[in-house]
Coordinates of C-alpha atoms in Angstrom, one line a residue:
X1 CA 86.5 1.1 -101.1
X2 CA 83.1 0.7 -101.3
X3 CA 81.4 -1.0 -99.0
X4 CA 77.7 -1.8 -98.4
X5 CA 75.4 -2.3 -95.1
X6 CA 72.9 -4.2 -95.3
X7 CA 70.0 -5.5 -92.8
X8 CA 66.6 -7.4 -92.9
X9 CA 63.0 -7.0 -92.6
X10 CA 61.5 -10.0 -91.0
X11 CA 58.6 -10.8 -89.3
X12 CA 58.9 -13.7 -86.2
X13 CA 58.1 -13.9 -83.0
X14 CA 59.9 -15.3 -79.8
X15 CA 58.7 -18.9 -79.5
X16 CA 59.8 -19.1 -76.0
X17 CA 58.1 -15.9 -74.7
X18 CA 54.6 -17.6 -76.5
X19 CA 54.7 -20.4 -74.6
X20 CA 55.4 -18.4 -71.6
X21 CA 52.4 -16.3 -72.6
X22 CA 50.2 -19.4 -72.8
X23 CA 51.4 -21.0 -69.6
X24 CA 50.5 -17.8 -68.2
X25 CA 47.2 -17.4 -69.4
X26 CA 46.0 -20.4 -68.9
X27 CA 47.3 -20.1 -65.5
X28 CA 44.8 -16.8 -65.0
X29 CA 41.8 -18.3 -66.4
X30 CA 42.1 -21.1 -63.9
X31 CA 42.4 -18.9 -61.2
X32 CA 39.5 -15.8 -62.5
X33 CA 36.3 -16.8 -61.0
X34 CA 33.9 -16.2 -64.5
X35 CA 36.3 -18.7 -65.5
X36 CA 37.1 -21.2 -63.1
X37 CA 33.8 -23.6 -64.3
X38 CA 34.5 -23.1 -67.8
X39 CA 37.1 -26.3 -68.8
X40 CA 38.2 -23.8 -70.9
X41 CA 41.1 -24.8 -72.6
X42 CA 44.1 -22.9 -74.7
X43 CA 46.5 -25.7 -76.7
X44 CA 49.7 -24.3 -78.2
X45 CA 50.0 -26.2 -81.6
X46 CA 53.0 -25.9 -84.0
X47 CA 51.2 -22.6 -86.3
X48 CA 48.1 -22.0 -84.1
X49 CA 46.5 -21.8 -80.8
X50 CA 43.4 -23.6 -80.6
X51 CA 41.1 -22.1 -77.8
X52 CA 37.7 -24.3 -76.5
X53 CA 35.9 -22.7 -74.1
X54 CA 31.6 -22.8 -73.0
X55 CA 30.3 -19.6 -74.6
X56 CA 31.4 -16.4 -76.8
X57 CA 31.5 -14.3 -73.7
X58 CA 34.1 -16.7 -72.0
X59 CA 36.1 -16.6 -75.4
X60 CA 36.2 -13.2 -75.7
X61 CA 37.6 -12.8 -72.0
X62 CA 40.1 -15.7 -73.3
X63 CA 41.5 -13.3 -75.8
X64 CA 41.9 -10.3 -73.8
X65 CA 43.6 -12.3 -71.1
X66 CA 46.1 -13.6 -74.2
X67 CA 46.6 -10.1 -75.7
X68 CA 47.4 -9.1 -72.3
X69 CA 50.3 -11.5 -71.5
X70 CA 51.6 -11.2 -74.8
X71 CA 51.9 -7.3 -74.5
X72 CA 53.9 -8.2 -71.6
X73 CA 56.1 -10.4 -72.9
X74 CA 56.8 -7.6 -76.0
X75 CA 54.8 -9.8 -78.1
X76 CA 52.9 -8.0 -81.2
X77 CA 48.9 -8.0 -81.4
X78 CA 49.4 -9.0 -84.9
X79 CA 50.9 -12.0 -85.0
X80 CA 48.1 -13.5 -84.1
X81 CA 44.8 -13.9 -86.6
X82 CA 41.8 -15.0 -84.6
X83 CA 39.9 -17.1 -87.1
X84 CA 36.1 -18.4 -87.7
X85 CA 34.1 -19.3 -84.3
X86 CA 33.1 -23.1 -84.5
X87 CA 30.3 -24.8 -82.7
X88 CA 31.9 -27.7 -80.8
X89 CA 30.5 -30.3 -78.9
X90 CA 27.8 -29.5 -75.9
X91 CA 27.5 -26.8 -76.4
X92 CA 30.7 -25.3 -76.2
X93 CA 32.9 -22.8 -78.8
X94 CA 36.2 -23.6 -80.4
X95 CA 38.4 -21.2 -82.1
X96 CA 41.5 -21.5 -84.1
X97 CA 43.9 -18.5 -83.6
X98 CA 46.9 -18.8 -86.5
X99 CA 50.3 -17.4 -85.7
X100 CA 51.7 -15.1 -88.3
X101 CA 55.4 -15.6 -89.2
X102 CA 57.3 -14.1 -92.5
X103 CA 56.3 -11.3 -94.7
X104 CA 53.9 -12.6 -97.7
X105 CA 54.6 -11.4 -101.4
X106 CA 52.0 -8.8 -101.0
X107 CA 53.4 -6.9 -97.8
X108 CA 56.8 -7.4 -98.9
X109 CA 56.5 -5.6 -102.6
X110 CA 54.5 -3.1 -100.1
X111 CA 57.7 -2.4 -98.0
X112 CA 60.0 -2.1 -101.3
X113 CA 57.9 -0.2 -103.0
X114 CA 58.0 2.6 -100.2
X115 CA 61.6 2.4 -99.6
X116 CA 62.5 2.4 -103.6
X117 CA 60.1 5.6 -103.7
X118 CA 61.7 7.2 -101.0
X119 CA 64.8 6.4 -100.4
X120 CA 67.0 6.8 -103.9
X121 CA 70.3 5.4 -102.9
X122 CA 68.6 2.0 -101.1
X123 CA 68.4 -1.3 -102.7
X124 CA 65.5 -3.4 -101.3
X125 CA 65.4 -7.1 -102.3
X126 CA 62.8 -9.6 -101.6
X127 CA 64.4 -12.8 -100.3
X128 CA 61.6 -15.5 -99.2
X129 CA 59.6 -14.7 -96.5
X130 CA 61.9 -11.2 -95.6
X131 CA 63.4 -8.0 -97.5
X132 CA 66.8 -7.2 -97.6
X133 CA 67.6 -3.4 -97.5
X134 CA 71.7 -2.7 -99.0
X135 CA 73.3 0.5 -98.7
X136 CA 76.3 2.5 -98.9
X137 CA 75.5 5.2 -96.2
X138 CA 74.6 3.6 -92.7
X139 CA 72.7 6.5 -92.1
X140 CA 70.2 5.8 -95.2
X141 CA 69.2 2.4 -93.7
X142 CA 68.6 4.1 -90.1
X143 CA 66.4 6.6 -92.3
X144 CA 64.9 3.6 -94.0
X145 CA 64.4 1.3 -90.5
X146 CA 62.7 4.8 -88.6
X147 CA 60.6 4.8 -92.0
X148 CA 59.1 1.7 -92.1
X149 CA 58.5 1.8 -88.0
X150 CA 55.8 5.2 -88.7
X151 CA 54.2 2.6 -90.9
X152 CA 51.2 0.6 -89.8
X153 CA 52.0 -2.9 -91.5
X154 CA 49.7 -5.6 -91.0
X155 CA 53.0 -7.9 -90.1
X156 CA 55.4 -7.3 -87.3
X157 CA 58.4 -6.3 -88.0
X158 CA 62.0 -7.1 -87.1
X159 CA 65.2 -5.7 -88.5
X160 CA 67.8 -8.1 -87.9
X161 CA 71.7 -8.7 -89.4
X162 CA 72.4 -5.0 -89.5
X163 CA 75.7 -4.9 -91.0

């Protein structure tokens, strides 16, 4: 009889809990006084978070009161990926944050490569946008899952449908 365990290596995040982040943060810069007379604003798209605020000093307040709630809420730091700051109208700065969701090609051979190098009886395979690790030891793939959690990855991950 042999049978094989298996789990994945994802990367997602809790939609929910982000929208409770926002709702929350939005909430505090409403109420901060360095904020209040800002019409800052923080808009919860599909993939990103757009942020629009007065000045760089306001925006950079913006994102510590996000990274903040998010910690929280047991949200990773690196789903998000602040991107370029864009003069908008009046004066005012606009910045589009992009949420990161699923392992790209390049972190995912990553991950494989360090589990095929150091752990000789797991099978990692790359399926889409996660990496499924196979065994025939349950013990190997909680060797494999303690592993991969010393590792700094530039994704967060998730190990989901251990079985």
């Amino acid at each position: 009889m042999a049978s094989t365990y298996s789990f994945d290596i994802v990367s997602d995040f809790d939609r929910q809990e982000l929208v409770n982040t926002i709702d929350q943060a939005v909430r505090d810069i409403k109420s901060r006084y360095d904020l209040k007379d800002t019409q800052t604003t923080v808009e919860l798209g599909e993939e990103s978070i757009t942020v629009n605020t007065d000045s760089d000093f306001t925006l950079e307040s913006v994102h510590n009161i996000l990274r903040e709630k998010a910690a929280k809420r047991n949200l990773s730091q690196k789903i998000f990926d602040f991107g370029k700051v864009e003069s908008s109208s009046g004066n005012r700065v606009r910045q589009e944050i992009k949420l990161k969701k699923g392992i790209d090609q390049d972190n995912a051979k990553q991950i494989s490569k360090l589990i095929r190098d150091e752990f000789k009886k797991v099978q990692p395979s790359i399926q889409g946008d996660a990496v499924r690790v196979t065994a025939k030891n349950k013990d190997d793939l909680q060797a494999v899952i303690q592993r991969l959690k010393q590792e700094d990855f530039p994704v967060a991950l998730q190990f989901t449908n251990y079985r």
